[in-house]
Amino acid sequence: DSGVTQTPKHLITATGQRVTLRCSPRSGDLSVYWYQQSLDQGLQFLIQYYNGEERAKGNILERFSAQQFPDLHSELNLSSLELGDSALYFCASSVADGQGARELGDVAGYTFGSGTRLTVV
Amino acid sequence: AQKVTQAQTEISVVEKEDVTLDCVYETRDTTYYLFWYKQPPSGELVFLIRRNSFDEQNEISGRYSWNFQKSTSSFNFTITASQVVDSAVYFCALNYGGSQGNLIFGKGTKLSVKP
């Protein structure tokens, strides 16, 4: 167990629907990162939150949004789903704050969850 | 621009062979971290190593070794005496924005080790 919990592990839904993926970071980590792994795009950074605030944005579609709650868990919302959104979505956490005030801490720096496999049919 | 290139898409070896996975990176930052991850068929990302830009010492961990050369912007990974359990996709990644930002991943190299 890495300490980062992602739910659900698998999700099958239809095109046009909306889903929410959940991530609980490792204890003590304030940053949460979301990544998408698809066959054609590889592993891509989507968005980072630190202590409830958005810190960095990557290749995240407008149909996707995220937030981090006061208890530090994060949710990634995917709406108007398309077949191409089928992918493995990873969440990672770290102590780094995204602005240099707090750097990567332990050896690994980032702790990844086991991912949510989304299938859009 | 930040970029990680893993030119080898797939490699197939026979058990006990040595294999080197190549990684070339681009960054303008002077402070950065490089990582290697293993993704077995089960799908999770397994951390292997993190190296900071100021430490060019090579590292060995059991059958795994890493060669970091800033002069060629490379961070190559060698598995000695490969085993079937080493079969996986291996990703090289660069920490963007120095020590604080997100990771940029290469496309990955799929390693198949046959008995």
Tab-separated table of C-alpha atoms in Angstrom:
chain	number	residue	atom	x	y	z
A	1	ASP	CA	0.000	0.000	0.000
A	2	SER	CA	1.606	3.241	-1.190
A	3	GLY	CA	-0.443	5.435	1.118
A	4	VAL	CA	-2.282	7.109	-1.763
A	5	THR	CA	-5.802	5.769	-2.192
A	6	GLN	CA	-7.687	6.036	-5.435
A	7	THR	CA	-11.302	5.018	-5.923
A	8	PRO	CA	-12.865	3.431	-7.795
A	9	LYS	CA	-10.316	1.053	-9.318
A	10	HIS	CA	-12.424	0.465	-12.388
A	11	LEU	CA	-15.206	2.480	-13.969
A	12	ILE	CA	-17.237	1.738	-17.062
A	13	THR	CA	-19.586	4.392	-18.344
A	14	ALA	CA	-21.270	5.584	-21.518
A	15	THR	CA	-20.378	8.466	-23.772
A	16	GLY	CA	-21.831	11.765	-22.676
A	17	GLN	CA	-21.840	10.816	-19.008
A	18	ARG	CA	-20.028	12.425	-16.077
A	19	VAL	CA	-17.821	10.633	-13.554
A	20	THR	CA	-15.855	11.575	-10.456
A	21	LEU	CA	-12.545	10.021	-9.518
A	22	ARG	CA	-11.342	10.312	-5.954
A	23	CYS	CA	-7.859	10.471	-4.456
A	24	SER	CA	-6.720	10.546	-0.837
A	25	PRO	CA	-3.077	11.627	-0.539
A	26	ARG	CA	-0.456	10.083	1.704
A	27	SER	CA	-0.592	11.364	5.251
A	28	GLY	CA	1.381	14.603	5.524
A	29	ASP	CA	1.394	15.355	1.791
A	30	LEU	CA	-0.335	18.573	0.808
A	31	SER	CA	0.124	18.384	-2.972
A	32	VAL	CA	-1.996	16.213	-5.217
A	33	TYR	CA	-1.246	15.657	-8.901
A	34	TRP	CA	-3.483	14.052	-11.494
A	35	TYR	CA	-2.091	12.210	-14.521
A	36	GLN	CA	-3.786	10.538	-17.470
A	37	GLN	CA	-2.258	7.515	-19.179
A	38	SER	CA	-3.714	6.739	-22.582
A	39	LEU	CA	-2.375	4.569	-25.390
A	40	ASP	CA	-1.817	7.438	-27.783
A	41	GLN	CA	-0.716	10.229	-25.402
A	42	GLY	CA	1.233	8.280	-22.817
A	43	LEU	CA	1.438	9.596	-19.261
A	44	GLN	CA	0.372	13.225	-19.172
A	45	PHE	CA	0.158	15.662	-16.305
A	46	LEU	CA	-3.306	17.136	-15.892
A	47	ILE	CA	-3.373	19.345	-12.806
A	48	GLN	CA	-1.806	19.960	-9.385
A	49	TYR	CA	-3.370	21.190	-6.163
A	50	TYR	CA	-1.584	22.271	-3.030
A	51	ASN	CA	-3.488	22.665	0.219
A	52	GLY	CA	-6.725	23.368	-1.594
A	53	GLU	CA	-5.345	25.731	-4.231
A	54	GLU	CA	-4.657	25.008	-7.870
A	55	ARG	CA	-0.894	25.260	-8.466
A	56	ALA	CA	-0.237	24.035	-11.991
A	57	LYS	CA	-2.185	22.989	-15.035
A	58	GLY	CA	-1.113	20.667	-17.776
A	59	ASN	CA	-3.011	19.254	-20.729
A	60	ILE	CA	-6.360	19.191	-19.013
A	61	LEU	CA	-9.452	19.460	-21.186
A	62	GLU	CA	-12.128	22.034	-20.404
A	63	ARG	CA	-14.554	19.149	-19.851
A	64	PHE	CA	-12.363	18.050	-16.948
A	65	SER	CA	-12.113	19.792	-13.601
A	66	ALA	CA	-10.628	19.045	-10.223
A	67	GLN	CA	-10.659	20.285	-6.682
A	68	GLN	CA	-8.961	19.598	-3.387
A	69	PHE	CA	-11.017	19.638	-0.232
A	70	PRO	CA	-10.093	20.824	3.299
A	71	ASP	CA	-9.311	17.245	4.325
A	72	LEU	CA	-6.866	17.236	1.363
A	73	HIS	CA	-8.573	14.570	-0.669
A	74	SER	CA	-9.025	15.487	-4.303
A	75	GLU	CA	-11.619	14.740	-6.928
A	76	LEU	CA	-11.235	14.762	-10.691
A	77	ASN	CA	-14.491	15.349	-12.530
A	78	LEU	CA	-14.779	14.227	-16.125
A	79	SER	CA	-17.871	15.303	-18.034
A	80	SER	CA	-19.371	14.829	-21.506
A	81	LEU	CA	-17.245	11.751	-21.768
A	82	GLU	CA	-15.934	10.612	-25.125
A	83	LEU	CA	-14.471	7.288	-26.200
A	84	GLY	CA	-11.040	8.901	-26.248
A	85	ASP	CA	-11.243	9.638	-22.541
A	86	SER	CA	-10.800	5.956	-21.814
A	87	ALA	CA	-7.532	5.791	-19.908
A	88	LEU	CA	-5.805	5.004	-16.660
A	89	TYR	CA	-5.949	7.993	-14.320
A	90	PHE	CA	-3.277	8.263	-11.656
A	91	CYS	CA	-3.138	10.446	-8.629
A	92	ALA	CA	0.158	11.235	-6.904
A	93	SER	CA	0.971	13.186	-3.782
A	94	SER	CA	4.040	14.920	-2.410
A	95	VAL	CA	5.082	17.386	0.265
A	96	ALA	CA	6.286	19.838	-2.410
A	97	ASP	CA	4.211	22.982	-2.677
A	98	GLY	CA	4.763	23.773	-6.357
A	99	GLN	CA	6.366	27.138	-5.666
A	100	GLY	CA	9.688	26.200	-4.195
A	101	ALA	CA	8.929	26.929	-0.575
A	102	ARG	CA	8.671	23.230	0.169
A	103	GLU	CA	10.691	20.826	-1.897
A	104	LEU	CA	10.345	17.159	-2.598
A	105	GLY	CA	10.809	15.364	0.669
A	106	ASP	CA	11.583	11.688	0.942
A	107	VAL	CA	13.493	9.466	-1.439
A	108	ALA	CA	10.694	8.904	-3.916
A	109	GLY	CA	9.484	12.478	-3.906
A	110	TYR	CA	6.093	11.475	-5.243
A	111	THR	CA	3.797	8.687	-4.151
A	112	PHE	CA	1.454	7.282	-6.776
A	113	GLY	CA	-1.869	5.616	-6.246
A	114	SER	CA	-2.757	2.434	-8.087
A	115	GLY	CA	-4.916	4.283	-10.589
A	116	THR	CA	-8.507	4.305	-11.807
A	117	ARG	CA	-9.134	2.569	-15.110
A	118	LEU	CA	-11.898	4.400	-16.950
A	119	THR	CA	-13.608	2.775	-19.901
A	120	VAL	CA	-16.039	4.833	-21.933
A	121	VAL	CA	-18.341	2.767	-24.153
B	1	ALA	CA	11.008	23.240	-23.270
B	2	GLN	CA	11.029	20.237	-21.003
B	3	LYS	CA	11.098	16.887	-22.737
B	4	VAL	CA	11.972	13.268	-22.077
B	5	THR	CA	12.752	10.910	-24.932
B	6	GLN	CA	12.840	7.152	-24.670
B	7	ALA	CA	13.726	6.135	-28.191
B	8	GLN	CA	13.326	2.409	-27.598
B	9	THR	CA	9.655	1.536	-27.820
B	10	GLU	CA	10.051	-2.176	-27.209
B	11	ILE	CA	12.958	-4.415	-26.271
B	12	SER	CA	12.932	-8.178	-26.104
B	13	VAL	CA	15.701	-10.160	-24.420
B	14	VAL	CA	16.258	-13.660	-23.194
B	15	GLU	CA	16.581	-14.265	-19.478
B	16	LYS	CA	20.040	-13.561	-18.017
B	17	GLU	CA	20.910	-11.078	-20.733
B	18	ASP	CA	21.894	-7.558	-19.726
B	19	VAL	CA	19.715	-4.781	-21.107
B	20	THR	CA	20.047	-0.995	-21.144
B	21	LEU	CA	17.091	1.341	-21.432
B	22	ASP	CA	17.930	4.757	-22.811
B	23	CYS	CA	16.603	8.094	-21.613
B	24	VAL	CA	17.481	11.518	-22.985
B	25	TYR	CA	16.054	14.659	-21.451
B	26	GLU	CA	15.825	18.350	-22.251
B	27	THR	CA	15.498	21.131	-19.724
B	28	ARG	CA	16.731	24.662	-19.199
B	29	ASP	CA	16.542	24.332	-15.437
B	30	THR	CA	19.801	23.959	-13.575
B	31	THR	CA	18.075	22.179	-10.729
B	32	TYR	CA	15.965	19.197	-11.631
B	33	TYR	CA	15.301	15.603	-10.730
B	34	LEU	CA	15.213	12.532	-12.923
B	35	PHE	CA	13.237	9.424	-12.150
B	36	TRP	CA	12.694	5.902	-13.359
B	37	TYR	CA	9.434	4.039	-12.792
B	38	LYS	CA	8.398	0.491	-13.572
B	39	GLN	CA	4.855	-0.328	-14.664
B	40	PRO	CA	4.190	-4.078	-14.515
B	41	PRO	CA	1.193	-5.603	-16.297
B	42	SER	CA	-0.916	-4.984	-13.186
B	43	GLY	CA	-0.701	-1.270	-14.012
B	44	GLU	CA	0.662	0.433	-10.934
B	45	LEU	CA	3.693	2.739	-11.122
B	46	VAL	CA	6.611	1.481	-9.071
B	47	PHE	CA	9.288	3.989	-8.100
B	48	LEU	CA	12.829	2.840	-8.899
B	49	ILE	CA	15.139	5.807	-8.496
B	50	ARG	CA	15.346	9.572	-8.190
B	51	ARG	CA	18.505	11.485	-9.034
B	52	ASN	CA	19.083	15.193	-8.628
B	53	SER	CA	20.897	17.271	-11.223
B	54	PHE	CA	23.882	17.969	-8.980
B	55	ASP	CA	24.681	14.347	-8.330
B	56	GLU	CA	26.219	12.619	-11.320
B	57	GLN	CA	27.391	9.581	-9.419
B	58	ASN	CA	26.215	6.352	-10.935
B	59	GLU	CA	24.056	4.203	-8.742
B	60	ILE	CA	23.755	0.468	-8.352
B	61	SER	CA	20.956	-1.338	-6.580
B	62	GLY	CA	21.194	-5.092	-6.886
B	63	ARG	CA	20.804	-5.966	-10.568
B	64	TYR	CA	19.812	-2.399	-11.434
B	65	SER	CA	22.224	0.400	-12.250
B	66	TRP	CA	21.827	3.925	-13.539
B	67	ASN	CA	24.232	6.064	-15.540
B	68	PHE	CA	23.604	9.812	-15.351
B	69	GLN	CA	25.586	11.991	-17.756
B	70	LYS	CA	24.767	15.683	-17.843
B	71	SER	CA	27.112	16.234	-20.791
B	72	THR	CA	24.837	14.139	-22.989
B	73	SER	CA	21.602	14.799	-21.029
B	74	SER	CA	21.125	11.107	-20.532
B	75	PHE	CA	19.994	8.966	-17.652
B	76	ASN	CA	20.233	5.352	-18.774
B	77	PHE	CA	19.059	2.312	-16.861
B	78	THR	CA	20.724	-1.089	-17.037
B	79	ILE	CA	19.327	-4.375	-15.793
B	80	THR	CA	21.982	-7.022	-15.331
B	81	ALA	CA	21.105	-10.694	-15.691
B	82	SER	CA	17.492	-9.931	-16.584
B	83	GLN	CA	14.669	-12.061	-15.224
B	84	VAL	CA	11.147	-12.743	-16.448
B	85	VAL	CA	9.813	-10.651	-13.550
B	86	ASP	CA	11.565	-7.636	-15.058
B	87	SER	CA	9.052	-7.676	-17.913
B	88	ALA	CA	7.238	-4.351	-17.696
B	89	VAL	CA	7.034	-0.895	-19.195
B	90	TYR	CA	9.734	1.402	-17.859
B	91	PHE	CA	9.296	5.150	-17.748
B	92	CYS	CA	11.898	7.840	-17.385
B	93	ALA	CA	10.601	11.140	-15.998
B	94	LEU	CA	11.839	14.671	-15.397
B	95	ASN	CA	10.693	16.858	-12.559
B	96	TYR	CA	9.443	20.081	-14.081
B	97	GLY	CA	10.138	23.368	-12.382
B	98	GLY	CA	13.053	22.194	-10.326
B	99	SER	CA	12.210	20.453	-7.129
B	100	GLN	CA	8.646	21.532	-6.857
B	101	GLY	CA	6.657	20.797	-9.923
B	102	ASN	CA	5.036	17.943	-11.701
B	103	LEU	CA	6.649	15.125	-13.678
B	104	ILE	CA	7.126	14.927	-17.415
B	105	PHE	CA	7.260	11.341	-18.579
B	106	GLY	CA	8.853	9.716	-21.568
B	107	LYS	CA	6.710	7.437	-23.727
B	108	GLY	CA	8.078	4.375	-21.997
B	109	THR	CA	10.016	1.302	-23.095
B	110	LYS	CA	8.283	-2.054	-23.000
B	111	LEU	CA	10.722	-4.722	-21.894
B	112	SER	CA	9.910	-8.364	-22.499
B	113	VAL	CA	12.180	-10.916	-20.892
B	114	LYS	CA	11.679	-14.402	-22.266
B	115	PRO	CA	12.659	-17.555	-20.391
